[in-house]
Amino acid sequence: MKTAPAIEVVLSEGPLGPEDAVRAPGAGAIVAFEGVIRPTEEGREIAAIEYEAYRPMAEHQLEALARGAADRFGLAGVFVRHSVGVVPVGECSFRLIVASAHRAPALEGMAWFIDTMKRDVPIWKRPVFEDAQERNQ
Amino acid sequence: MTLTVRLFGPYADAHGERELSVDLPPEPTVSLVLETIGSRYPALSPLMPSTRLAVNNQFVPPSHEVREGDELALVGMVGGG
């Protein structure tokens, strides 16, 4: 009997910290992707990115997306973490871990998930520029 | 009926508030709601071409009819990840 995929979605305030290894029943491939804040945005130096989420819909859409990826690519697990609020440069704001029996579906499922997320999940980002932050001090 | 629509990100920035109200005939379609918002609130009209109306946390087709008590939000270009 086919085991239901492990699905986990967490939105949390501020940068994402390290986390324990993830396992899923029957998975031989665990692929992890991290989105990290780059030092520039629109060609200007930034101090951080501020994420705003329409939280109930973002959680709903991320969960639906995780289930959709699991169904479409036959995945054993999809684990999603996304920051809300301010995330400084160099810190992690998004983490996607995908588990499957073999690597190809995990890699394809990951790409599909991220492309679709960037279109359908109501999370917005606003750069916090270095010079703006200096003026506020 | 008077609908309240929640705004986030660029919509809240353009409108200056986190929600707006719009008067419409009973059970308007999503496309009528979006069209009315675009004409009633000029500051939002540049954003409207890429805008979808989220109804109760989901995207729905333009022909969907909005009902009293539905939670509505404008969602266009997003930027997660």
JSON list of C-alpha atoms in Angstrom, two decimals:
[
{"chain": "A", "resi": 1, "resn": "MET", "atom": "CA", "xyz": [0.00, 0.00, 0.00]},
{"chain": "A", "resi": 2, "resn": "LYS", "atom": "CA", "xyz": [1.37, 3.42, -1.05]},
{"chain": "A", "resi": 3, "resn": "THR", "atom": "CA", "xyz": [2.36, 5.64, 1.90]},
{"chain": "A", "resi": 4, "resn": "ALA", "atom": "CA", "xyz": [0.98, 9.18, 1.86]},
{"chain": "A", "resi": 5, "resn": "PRO", "atom": "CA", "xyz": [3.73, 11.78, 1.23]},
{"chain": "A", "resi": 6, "resn": "ALA", "atom": "CA", "xyz": [5.01, 13.76, 4.20]},
{"chain": "A", "resi": 7, "resn": "ILE", "atom": "CA", "xyz": [3.92, 17.40, 3.71]},
{"chain": "A", "resi": 8, "resn": "GLU", "atom": "CA", "xyz": [5.10, 20.23, 5.96]},
{"chain": "A", "resi": 9, "resn": "VAL", "atom": "CA", "xyz": [4.69, 24.02, 5.51]},
{"chain": "A", "resi": 10, "resn": "VAL", "atom": "CA", "xyz": [6.06, 26.52, 8.04]},
{"chain": "A", "resi": 11, "resn": "LEU", "atom": "CA", "xyz": [6.04, 30.32, 7.79]},
{"chain": "A", "resi": 12, "resn": "SER", "atom": "CA", "xyz": [8.23, 31.86, 10.51]},
{"chain": "A", "resi": 13, "resn": "GLU", "atom": "CA", "xyz": [9.41, 35.31, 11.55]},
{"chain": "A", "resi": 14, "resn": "GLY", "atom": "CA", "xyz": [12.92, 36.36, 10.55]},
{"chain": "A", "resi": 15, "resn": "PRO", "atom": "CA", "xyz": [15.81, 34.31, 9.12]},
{"chain": "A", "resi": 16, "resn": "LEU", "atom": "CA", "xyz": [15.57, 30.52, 8.95]},
{"chain": "A", "resi": 17, "resn": "GLY", "atom": "CA", "xyz": [17.99, 28.77, 11.27]},
{"chain": "A", "resi": 18, "resn": "PRO", "atom": "CA", "xyz": [19.66, 25.39, 10.67]},
{"chain": "A", "resi": 19, "resn": "GLU", "atom": "CA", "xyz": [17.48, 22.30, 11.04]},
{"chain": "A", "resi": 20, "resn": "ASP", "atom": "CA", "xyz": [17.83, 18.59, 11.55]},
{"chain": "A", "resi": 21, "resn": "ALA", "atom": "CA", "xyz": [18.07, 16.19, 8.68]},
{"chain": "A", "resi": 22, "resn": "VAL", "atom": "CA", "xyz": [14.77, 15.29, 7.06]},
{"chain": "A", "resi": 23, "resn": "ARG", "atom": "CA", "xyz": [13.70, 11.72, 6.29]},
{"chain": "A", "resi": 24, "resn": "ALA", "atom": "CA", "xyz": [10.68, 10.31, 4.50]},
{"chain": "A", "resi": 25, "resn": "PRO", "atom": "CA", "xyz": [9.55, 6.67, 4.22]},
{"chain": "A", "resi": 26, "resn": "GLY", "atom": "CA", "xyz": [11.07, 4.97, 1.14]},
{"chain": "A", "resi": 27, "resn": "ALA", "atom": "CA", "xyz": [13.09, 8.00, 0.09]},
{"chain": "A", "resi": 28, "resn": "GLY", "atom": "CA", "xyz": [16.50, 7.35, -1.46]},
{"chain": "A", "resi": 29, "resn": "ALA", "atom": "CA", "xyz": [17.02, 10.98, -2.54]},
{"chain": "A", "resi": 30, "resn": "ILE", "atom": "CA", "xyz": [16.71, 14.08, -0.32]},
{"chain": "A", "resi": 31, "resn": "VAL", "atom": "CA", "xyz": [17.25, 17.35, -2.19]},
{"chain": "A", "resi": 32, "resn": "ALA", "atom": "CA", "xyz": [17.48, 20.63, -0.26]},
{"chain": "A", "resi": 33, "resn": "PHE", "atom": "CA", "xyz": [17.31, 24.16, -1.72]},
{"chain": "A", "resi": 34, "resn": "GLU", "atom": "CA", "xyz": [17.97, 27.34, 0.22]},
{"chain": "A", "resi": 35, "resn": "GLY", "atom": "CA", "xyz": [17.19, 30.90, -0.84]},
{"chain": "A", "resi": 36, "resn": "VAL", "atom": "CA", "xyz": [19.69, 33.34, 0.70]},
{"chain": "A", "resi": 37, "resn": "ILE", "atom": "CA", "xyz": [19.46, 37.15, 0.68]},
{"chain": "A", "resi": 38, "resn": "ARG", "atom": "CA", "xyz": [21.91, 38.65, -1.85]},
{"chain": "A", "resi": 39, "resn": "PRO", "atom": "CA", "xyz": [23.78, 41.91, -1.00]},
{"chain": "A", "resi": 40, "resn": "THR", "atom": "CA", "xyz": [22.25, 43.96, -3.82]},
{"chain": "A", "resi": 41, "resn": "GLU", "atom": "CA", "xyz": [18.76, 44.53, -5.23]},
{"chain": "A", "resi": 42, "resn": "GLU", "atom": "CA", "xyz": [18.00, 46.61, -8.34]},
{"chain": "A", "resi": 43, "resn": "GLY", "atom": "CA", "xyz": [21.73, 47.44, -8.43]},
{"chain": "A", "resi": 44, "resn": "ARG", "atom": "CA", "xyz": [21.74, 49.01, -4.95]},
{"chain": "A", "resi": 45, "resn": "GLU", "atom": "CA", "xyz": [23.34, 47.72, -1.76]},
{"chain": "A", "resi": 46, "resn": "ILE", "atom": "CA", "xyz": [20.75, 46.36, 0.66]},
{"chain": "A", "resi": 47, "resn": "ALA", "atom": "CA", "xyz": [20.84, 45.55, 4.35]},
{"chain": "A", "resi": 48, "resn": "ALA", "atom": "CA", "xyz": [17.93, 43.11, 4.27]},
{"chain": "A", "resi": 49, "resn": "ILE", "atom": "CA", "xyz": [14.72, 42.02, 2.56]},
{"chain": "A", "resi": 50, "resn": "GLU", "atom": "CA", "xyz": [11.38, 42.46, 4.29]},
{"chain": "A", "resi": 51, "resn": "TYR", "atom": "CA", "xyz": [8.81, 39.78, 3.42]},
{"chain": "A", "resi": 52, "resn": "GLU", "atom": "CA", "xyz": [5.10, 40.44, 3.72]},
{"chain": "A", "resi": 53, "resn": "ALA", "atom": "CA", "xyz": [2.67, 37.52, 3.45]},
{"chain": "A", "resi": 54, "resn": "TYR", "atom": "CA", "xyz": [-1.09, 37.27, 3.12]},
{"chain": "A", "resi": 55, "resn": "ARG", "atom": "CA", "xyz": [-0.61, 34.56, 5.64]},
{"chain": "A", "resi": 56, "resn": "PRO", "atom": "CA", "xyz": [-3.72, 32.37, 5.53]},
{"chain": "A", "resi": 57, "resn": "MET", "atom": "CA", "xyz": [-3.65, 32.22, 1.74]},
{"chain": "A", "resi": 58, "resn": "ALA", "atom": "CA", "xyz": [0.13, 31.80, 1.59]},
{"chain": "A", "resi": 59, "resn": "GLU", "atom": "CA", "xyz": [-0.07, 28.79, 3.90]},
{"chain": "A", "resi": 60, "resn": "HIS", "atom": "CA", "xyz": [-3.02, 27.40, 1.96]},
{"chain": "A", "resi": 61, "resn": "GLN", "atom": "CA", "xyz": [-1.30, 27.85, -1.42]},
{"chain": "A", "resi": 62, "resn": "LEU", "atom": "CA", "xyz": [2.06, 26.44, -0.20]},
{"chain": "A", "resi": 63, "resn": "GLU", "atom": "CA", "xyz": [0.33, 23.34, 1.17]},
{"chain": "A", "resi": 64, "resn": "ALA", "atom": "CA", "xyz": [-1.67, 22.85, -2.03]},
{"chain": "A", "resi": 65, "resn": "LEU", "atom": "CA", "xyz": [1.53, 23.31, -4.03]},
{"chain": "A", "resi": 66, "resn": "ALA", "atom": "CA", "xyz": [3.40, 20.75, -1.89]},
{"chain": "A", "resi": 67, "resn": "ARG", "atom": "CA", "xyz": [0.61, 18.19, -2.38]},
{"chain": "A", "resi": 68, "resn": "GLY", "atom": "CA", "xyz": [0.46, 19.00, -6.07]},
{"chain": "A", "resi": 69, "resn": "ALA", "atom": "CA", "xyz": [4.21, 18.43, -6.47]},
{"chain": "A", "resi": 70, "resn": "ALA", "atom": "CA", "xyz": [4.02, 15.18, -4.50]},
{"chain": "A", "resi": 71, "resn": "ASP", "atom": "CA", "xyz": [1.18, 13.90, -6.70]},
{"chain": "A", "resi": 72, "resn": "ARG", "atom": "CA", "xyz": [2.67, 15.10, -9.99]},
{"chain": "A", "resi": 73, "resn": "PHE", "atom": "CA", "xyz": [6.21, 13.76, -9.39]},
{"chain": "A", "resi": 74, "resn": "GLY", "atom": "CA", "xyz": [5.49, 10.84, -7.05]},
{"chain": "A", "resi": 75, "resn": "LEU", "atom": "CA", "xyz": [7.42, 12.38, -4.17]},
{"chain": "A", "resi": 76, "resn": "ALA", "atom": "CA", "xyz": [7.77, 10.89, -0.69]},
{"chain": "A", "resi": 77, "resn": "GLY", "atom": "CA", "xyz": [7.95, 14.24, 1.10]},
{"chain": "A", "resi": 78, "resn": "VAL", "atom": "CA", "xyz": [7.85, 18.03, 0.56]},
{"chain": "A", "resi": 79, "resn": "PHE", "atom": "CA", "xyz": [9.02, 20.28, 3.41]},
{"chain": "A", "resi": 80, "resn": "VAL", "atom": "CA", "xyz": [8.63, 24.04, 2.96]},
{"chain": "A", "resi": 81, "resn": "ARG", "atom": "CA", "xyz": [9.96, 26.85, 5.18]},
{"chain": "A", "resi": 82, "resn": "HIS", "atom": "CA", "xyz": [9.53, 30.53, 4.32]},
{"chain": "A", "resi": 83, "resn": "SER", "atom": "CA", "xyz": [10.39, 33.64, 6.31]},
{"chain": "A", "resi": 84, "resn": "VAL", "atom": "CA", "xyz": [8.12, 36.58, 6.96]},
{"chain": "A", "resi": 85, "resn": "GLY", "atom": "CA", "xyz": [9.42, 39.88, 8.26]},
{"chain": "A", "resi": 86, "resn": "VAL", "atom": "CA", "xyz": [13.00, 41.16, 7.94]},
{"chain": "A", "resi": 87, "resn": "VAL", "atom": "CA", "xyz": [15.82, 38.84, 6.80]},
{"chain": "A", "resi": 88, "resn": "PRO", "atom": "CA", "xyz": [19.35, 40.34, 6.68]},
{"chain": "A", "resi": 89, "resn": "VAL", "atom": "CA", "xyz": [21.79, 39.86, 3.79]},
{"chain": "A", "resi": 90, "resn": "GLY", "atom": "CA", "xyz": [23.47, 36.45, 3.85]},
{"chain": "A", "resi": 91, "resn": "GLU", "atom": "CA", "xyz": [20.67, 34.83, 5.83]},
{"chain": "A", "resi": 92, "resn": "CYS", "atom": "CA", "xyz": [18.32, 32.11, 4.60]},
{"chain": "A", "resi": 93, "resn": "SER", "atom": "CA", "xyz": [14.70, 33.15, 3.88]},
{"chain": "A", "resi": 94, "resn": "PHE", "atom": "CA", "xyz": [13.39, 30.08, 2.08]},
{"chain": "A", "resi": 95, "resn": "ARG", "atom": "CA", "xyz": [14.13, 26.38, 2.37]},
{"chain": "A", "resi": 96, "resn": "LEU", "atom": "CA", "xyz": [12.58, 23.62, 0.31]},
{"chain": "A", "resi": 97, "resn": "ILE", "atom": "CA", "xyz": [13.41, 19.98, 0.97]},
{"chain": "A", "resi": 98, "resn": "VAL", "atom": "CA", "xyz": [12.08, 17.33, -1.38]},
{"chain": "A", "resi": 99, "resn": "ALA", "atom": "CA", "xyz": [12.30, 13.58, -0.81]},
{"chain": "A", "resi": 100, "resn": "SER", "atom": "CA", "xyz": [11.69, 10.84, -3.35]},
{"chain": "A", "resi": 101, "resn": "ALA", "atom": "CA", "xyz": [12.74, 7.27, -4.11]},
{"chain": "A", "resi": 102, "resn": "HIS", "atom": "CA", "xyz": [15.16, 8.47, -6.83]},
{"chain": "A", "resi": 103, "resn": "ARG", "atom": "CA", "xyz": [16.85, 11.81, -7.56]},
{"chain": "A", "resi": 104, "resn": "ALA", "atom": "CA", "xyz": [15.25, 12.75, -10.93]},
{"chain": "A", "resi": 105, "resn": "PRO", "atom": "CA", "xyz": [11.69, 13.30, -9.61]},
{"chain": "A", "resi": 106, "resn": "ALA", "atom": "CA", "xyz": [13.06, 15.20, -6.62]},
{"chain": "A", "resi": 107, "resn": "LEU", "atom": "CA", "xyz": [15.04, 17.61, -8.81]},
{"chain": "A", "resi": 108, "resn": "GLU", "atom": "CA", "xyz": [12.17, 18.09, -11.27]},
{"chain": "A", "resi": 109, "resn": "GLY", "atom": "CA", "xyz": [9.61, 18.50, -8.49]},
{"chain": "A", "resi": 110, "resn": "MET", "atom": "CA", "xyz": [11.77, 21.08, -6.80]},
{"chain": "A", "resi": 111, "resn": "ALA", "atom": "CA", "xyz": [12.08, 23.21, -9.96]},
{"chain": "A", "resi": 112, "resn": "TRP", "atom": "CA", "xyz": [8.33, 22.97, -10.64]},
{"chain": "A", "resi": 113, "resn": "PHE", "atom": "CA", "xyz": [7.50, 23.93, -7.05]},
{"chain": "A", "resi": 114, "resn": "ILE", "atom": "CA", "xyz": [9.70, 27.02, -7.03]},
{"chain": "A", "resi": 115, "resn": "ASP", "atom": "CA", "xyz": [8.50, 28.24, -10.43]},
{"chain": "A", "resi": 116, "resn": "THR", "atom": "CA", "xyz": [4.87, 27.85, -9.39]},
{"chain": "A", "resi": 117, "resn": "MET", "atom": "CA", "xyz": [5.42, 29.39, -5.96]},
{"chain": "A", "resi": 118, "resn": "LYS", "atom": "CA", "xyz": [6.87, 32.54, -7.51]},
{"chain": "A", "resi": 119, "resn": "ARG", "atom": "CA", "xyz": [3.63, 32.94, -9.49]},
{"chain": "A", "resi": 120, "resn": "ASP", "atom": "CA", "xyz": [0.88, 31.88, -7.09]},
{"chain": "A", "resi": 121, "resn": "VAL", "atom": "CA", "xyz": [1.89, 32.33, -3.46]},
{"chain": "A", "resi": 122, "resn": "PRO", "atom": "CA", "xyz": [0.97, 35.74, -1.95]},
{"chain": "A", "resi": 123, "resn": "ILE", "atom": "CA", "xyz": [4.32, 36.67, -0.44]},
{"chain": "A", "resi": 124, "resn": "TRP", "atom": "CA", "xyz": [5.91, 40.00, -1.35]},
{"chain": "A", "resi": 125, "resn": "LYS", "atom": "CA", "xyz": [9.41, 41.26, -0.75]},
{"chain": "A", "resi": 126, "resn": "ARG", "atom": "CA", "xyz": [10.60, 44.78, -0.12]},
{"chain": "A", "resi": 127, "resn": "PRO", "atom": "CA", "xyz": [14.33, 45.65, -0.09]},
{"chain": "A", "resi": 128, "resn": "VAL", "atom": "CA", "xyz": [15.71, 47.48, 2.95]},
{"chain": "A", "resi": 129, "resn": "PHE", "atom": "CA", "xyz": [18.43, 49.66, 1.44]},
{"chain": "A", "resi": 130, "resn": "GLU", "atom": "CA", "xyz": [21.72, 50.32, 3.26]},
{"chain": "A", "resi": 131, "resn": "ASP", "atom": "CA", "xyz": [21.47, 54.09, 2.93]},
{"chain": "A", "resi": 132, "resn": "ALA", "atom": "CA", "xyz": [17.83, 54.08, 4.10]},
{"chain": "A", "resi": 133, "resn": "GLN", "atom": "CA", "xyz": [18.81, 52.08, 7.18]},
{"chain": "A", "resi": 134, "resn": "GLU", "atom": "CA", "xyz": [21.72, 54.46, 7.94]},
{"chain": "A", "resi": 135, "resn": "ARG", "atom": "CA", "xyz": [19.31, 57.45, 7.77]},
{"chain": "A", "resi": 136, "resn": "ASN", "atom": "CA", "xyz": [17.02, 55.79, 10.34]},
{"chain": "A", "resi": 137, "resn": "GLN", "atom": "CA", "xyz": [19.80, 55.33, 12.91]},
{"chain": "B", "resi": 1, "resn": "MET", "atom": "CA", "xyz": [-23.61, 45.16, -1.75]},
{"chain": "B", "resi": 2, "resn": "THR", "atom": "CA", "xyz": [-20.42, 46.68, -0.31]},
{"chain": "B", "resi": 3, "resn": "LEU", "atom": "CA", "xyz": [-17.34, 44.51, -0.59]},
{"chain": "B", "resi": 4, "resn": "THR", "atom": "CA", "xyz": [-14.17, 44.91, 1.48]},
{"chain": "B", "resi": 5, "resn": "VAL", "atom": "CA", "xyz": [-10.98, 43.87, -0.31]},
{"chain": "B", "resi": 6, "resn": "ARG", "atom": "CA", "xyz": [-7.67, 43.32, 1.53]},
{"chain": "B", "resi": 7, "resn": "LEU", "atom": "CA", "xyz": [-4.49, 44.80, 0.10]},
{"chain": "B", "resi": 8, "resn": "PHE", "atom": "CA", "xyz": [-0.86, 43.77, 0.53]},
{"chain": "B", "resi": 9, "resn": "GLY", "atom": "CA", "xyz": [2.56, 44.64, -0.87]},
{"chain": "B", "resi": 10, "resn": "PRO", "atom": "CA", "xyz": [2.43, 46.99, -3.90]},
{"chain": "B", "resi": 11, "resn": "TYR", "atom": "CA", "xyz": [-1.36, 47.37, -3.65]},
{"chain": "B", "resi": 12, "resn": "ALA", "atom": "CA", "xyz": [-1.21, 48.65, -0.07]},
{"chain": "B", "resi": 13, "resn": "ASP", "atom": "CA", "xyz": [1.67, 50.93, -1.05]},
{"chain": "B", "resi": 14, "resn": "ALA", "atom": "CA", "xyz": [-0.25, 52.37, -4.04]},
{"chain": "B", "resi": 15, "resn": "HIS", "atom": "CA", "xyz": [-3.56, 52.76, -2.17]},
{"chain": "B", "resi": 16, "resn": "GLY", "atom": "CA", "xyz": [-2.02, 53.92, 1.08]},
{"chain": "B", "resi": 17, "resn": "GLU", "atom": "CA", "xyz": [-4.23, 51.62, 3.16]},
{"chain": "B", "resi": 18, "resn": "ARG", "atom": "CA", "xyz": [-4.54, 47.89, 3.78]},
{"chain": "B", "resi": 19, "resn": "GLU", "atom": "CA", "xyz": [-8.06, 47.53, 2.46]},
{"chain": "B", "resi": 20, "resn": "LEU", "atom": "CA", "xyz": [-10.62, 49.19, 0.22]},
{"chain": "B", "resi": 21, "resn": "SER", "atom": "CA", "xyz": [-14.39, 49.12, -0.14]},
{"chain": "B", "resi": 22, "resn": "VAL", "atom": "CA", "xyz": [-16.35, 48.92, -3.39]},
{"chain": "B", "resi": 23, "resn": "ASP", "atom": "CA", "xyz": [-20.12, 49.00, -4.04]},
{"chain": "B", "resi": 24, "resn": "LEU", "atom": "CA", "xyz": [-21.47, 46.46, -6.52]},
{"chain": "B", "resi": 25, "resn": "PRO", "atom": "CA", "xyz": [-24.73, 44.74, -7.47]},
{"chain": "B", "resi": 26, "resn": "PRO", "atom": "CA", "xyz": [-25.44, 41.49, -5.56]},
{"chain": "B", "resi": 27, "resn": "GLU", "atom": "CA", "xyz": [-23.19, 38.49, -6.38]},
{"chain": "B", "resi": 28, "resn": "PRO", "atom": "CA", "xyz": [-20.92, 40.23, -8.89]},
{"chain": "B", "resi": 29, "resn": "THR", "atom": "CA", "xyz": [-18.47, 38.21, -10.97]},
{"chain": "B", "resi": 30, "resn": "VAL", "atom": "CA", "xyz": [-14.76, 38.40, -10.17]},
{"chain": "B", "resi": 31, "resn": "SER", "atom": "CA", "xyz": [-14.13, 40.20, -13.45]},
{"chain": "B", "resi": 32, "resn": "LEU", "atom": "CA", "xyz": [-16.75, 42.88, -12.60]},
{"chain": "B", "resi": 33, "resn": "VAL", "atom": "CA", "xyz": [-15.15, 43.36, -9.17]},
{"chain": "B", "resi": 34, "resn": "LEU", "atom": "CA", "xyz": [-11.68, 43.84, -10.69]},
{"chain": "B", "resi": 35, "resn": "GLU", "atom": "CA", "xyz": [-12.99, 46.15, -13.41]},
{"chain": "B", "resi": 36, "resn": "THR", "atom": "CA", "xyz": [-14.85, 48.31, -10.87]},
{"chain": "B", "resi": 37, "resn": "ILE", "atom": "CA", "xyz": [-11.81, 48.55, -8.58]},
{"chain": "B", "resi": 38, "resn": "GLY", "atom": "CA", "xyz": [-9.62, 49.61, -11.49]},
{"chain": "B", "resi": 39, "resn": "SER", "atom": "CA", "xyz": [-11.97, 52.42, -12.47]},
{"chain": "B", "resi": 40, "resn": "ARG", "atom": "CA", "xyz": [-12.92, 53.49, -8.93]},
{"chain": "B", "resi": 41, "resn": "TYR", "atom": "CA", "xyz": [-9.29, 53.60, -7.64]},
{"chain": "B", "resi": 42, "resn": "PRO", "atom": "CA", "xyz": [-7.01, 55.15, -10.33]},
{"chain": "B", "resi": 43, "resn": "ALA", "atom": "CA", "xyz": [-3.90, 54.69, -8.14]},
{"chain": "B", "resi": 44, "resn": "LEU", "atom": "CA", "xyz": [-4.37, 50.93, -8.52]},
{"chain": "B", "resi": 45, "resn": "SER", "atom": "CA", "xyz": [-5.14, 50.86, -12.23]},
{"chain": "B", "resi": 46, "resn": "PRO", "atom": "CA", "xyz": [-1.50, 50.39, -13.38]},
{"chain": "B", "resi": 47, "resn": "LEU", "atom": "CA", "xyz": [-1.38, 47.19, -11.29]},
{"chain": "B", "resi": 48, "resn": "MET", "atom": "CA", "xyz": [-4.74, 45.80, -12.46]},
{"chain": "B", "resi": 49, "resn": "PRO", "atom": "CA", "xyz": [-3.67, 44.08, -15.70]},
{"chain": "B", "resi": 50, "resn": "SER", "atom": "CA", "xyz": [-1.64, 41.48, -13.72]},
{"chain": "B", "resi": 51, "resn": "THR", "atom": "CA", "xyz": [-4.10, 41.31, -10.81]},
{"chain": "B", "resi": 52, "resn": "ARG", "atom": "CA", "xyz": [-6.10, 38.33, -9.63]},
{"chain": "B", "resi": 53, "resn": "LEU", "atom": "CA", "xyz": [-8.83, 38.38, -7.01]},
{"chain": "B", "resi": 54, "resn": "ALA", "atom": "CA", "xyz": [-8.30, 35.81, -4.27]},
{"chain": "B", "resi": 55, "resn": "VAL", "atom": "CA", "xyz": [-11.59, 34.57, -2.81]},
{"chain": "B", "resi": 56, "resn": "ASN", "atom": "CA", "xyz": [-11.40, 32.76, 0.54]},
{"chain": "B", "resi": 57, "resn": "ASN", "atom": "CA", "xyz": [-7.65, 32.11, 0.13]},
{"chain": "B", "resi": 58, "resn": "GLN", "atom": "CA", "xyz": [-7.88, 30.70, -3.39]},
{"chain": "B", "resi": 59, "resn": "PHE", "atom": "CA", "xyz": [-7.68, 31.92, -6.96]},
{"chain": "B", "resi": 60, "resn": "VAL", "atom": "CA", "xyz": [-10.96, 31.50, -8.81]},
{"chain": "B", "resi": 61, "resn": "PRO", "atom": "CA", "xyz": [-12.02, 31.96, -12.45]},
{"chain": "B", "resi": 62, "resn": "PRO", "atom": "CA", "xyz": [-13.19, 35.41, -13.67]},
{"chain": "B", "resi": 63, "resn": "SER", "atom": "CA", "xyz": [-16.75, 34.09, -14.00]},
{"chain": "B", "resi": 64, "resn": "HIS", "atom": "CA", "xyz": [-16.90, 33.10, -10.31]},
{"chain": "B", "resi": 65, "resn": "GLU", "atom": "CA", "xyz": [-19.63, 34.96, -8.37]},
{"chain": "B", "resi": 66, "resn": "VAL", "atom": "CA", "xyz": [-18.59, 36.69, -5.15]},
{"chain": "B", "resi": 67, "resn": "ARG", "atom": "CA", "xyz": [-20.96, 36.29, -2.18]},
{"chain": "B", "resi": 68, "resn": "GLU", "atom": "CA", "xyz": [-21.60, 38.26, 1.03]},
{"chain": "B", "resi": 69, "resn": "GLY", "atom": "CA", "xyz": [-18.99, 37.26, 3.65]},
{"chain": "B", "resi": 70, "resn": "ASP", "atom": "CA", "xyz": [-16.36, 36.05, 1.19]},
{"chain": "B", "resi": 71, "resn": "GLU", "atom": "CA", "xyz": [-12.80, 37.12, 2.13]},
{"chain": "B", "resi": 72, "resn": "LEU", "atom": "CA", "xyz": [-11.32, 38.99, -0.82]},
{"chain": "B", "resi": 73, "resn": "ALA", "atom": "CA", "xyz": [-7.78, 40.14, -1.57]},
{"chain": "B", "resi": 74, "resn": "LEU", "atom": "CA", "xyz": [-5.92, 41.53, -4.56]},
{"chain": "B", "resi": 75, "resn": "VAL", "atom": "CA", "xyz": [-2.95, 39.39, -5.55]},
{"chain": "B", "resi": 76, "resn": "GLY", "atom": "CA", "xyz": [-0.80, 40.21, -8.55]},
{"chain": "B", "resi": 77, "resn": "MET", "atom": "CA", "xyz": [2.93, 39.87, -9.02]},
{"chain": "B", "resi": 78, "resn": "VAL", "atom": "CA", "xyz": [4.34, 38.11, -5.97]},
{"chain": "B", "resi": 79, "resn": "GLY", "atom": "CA", "xyz": [7.94, 37.68, -4.80]},
{"chain": "B", "resi": 80, "resn": "GLY", "atom": "CA", "xyz": [8.48, 34.74, -2.46]},
{"chain": "B", "resi": 81, "resn": "GLY", "atom": "CA", "xyz": [11.49, 32.44, -2.43]}
]
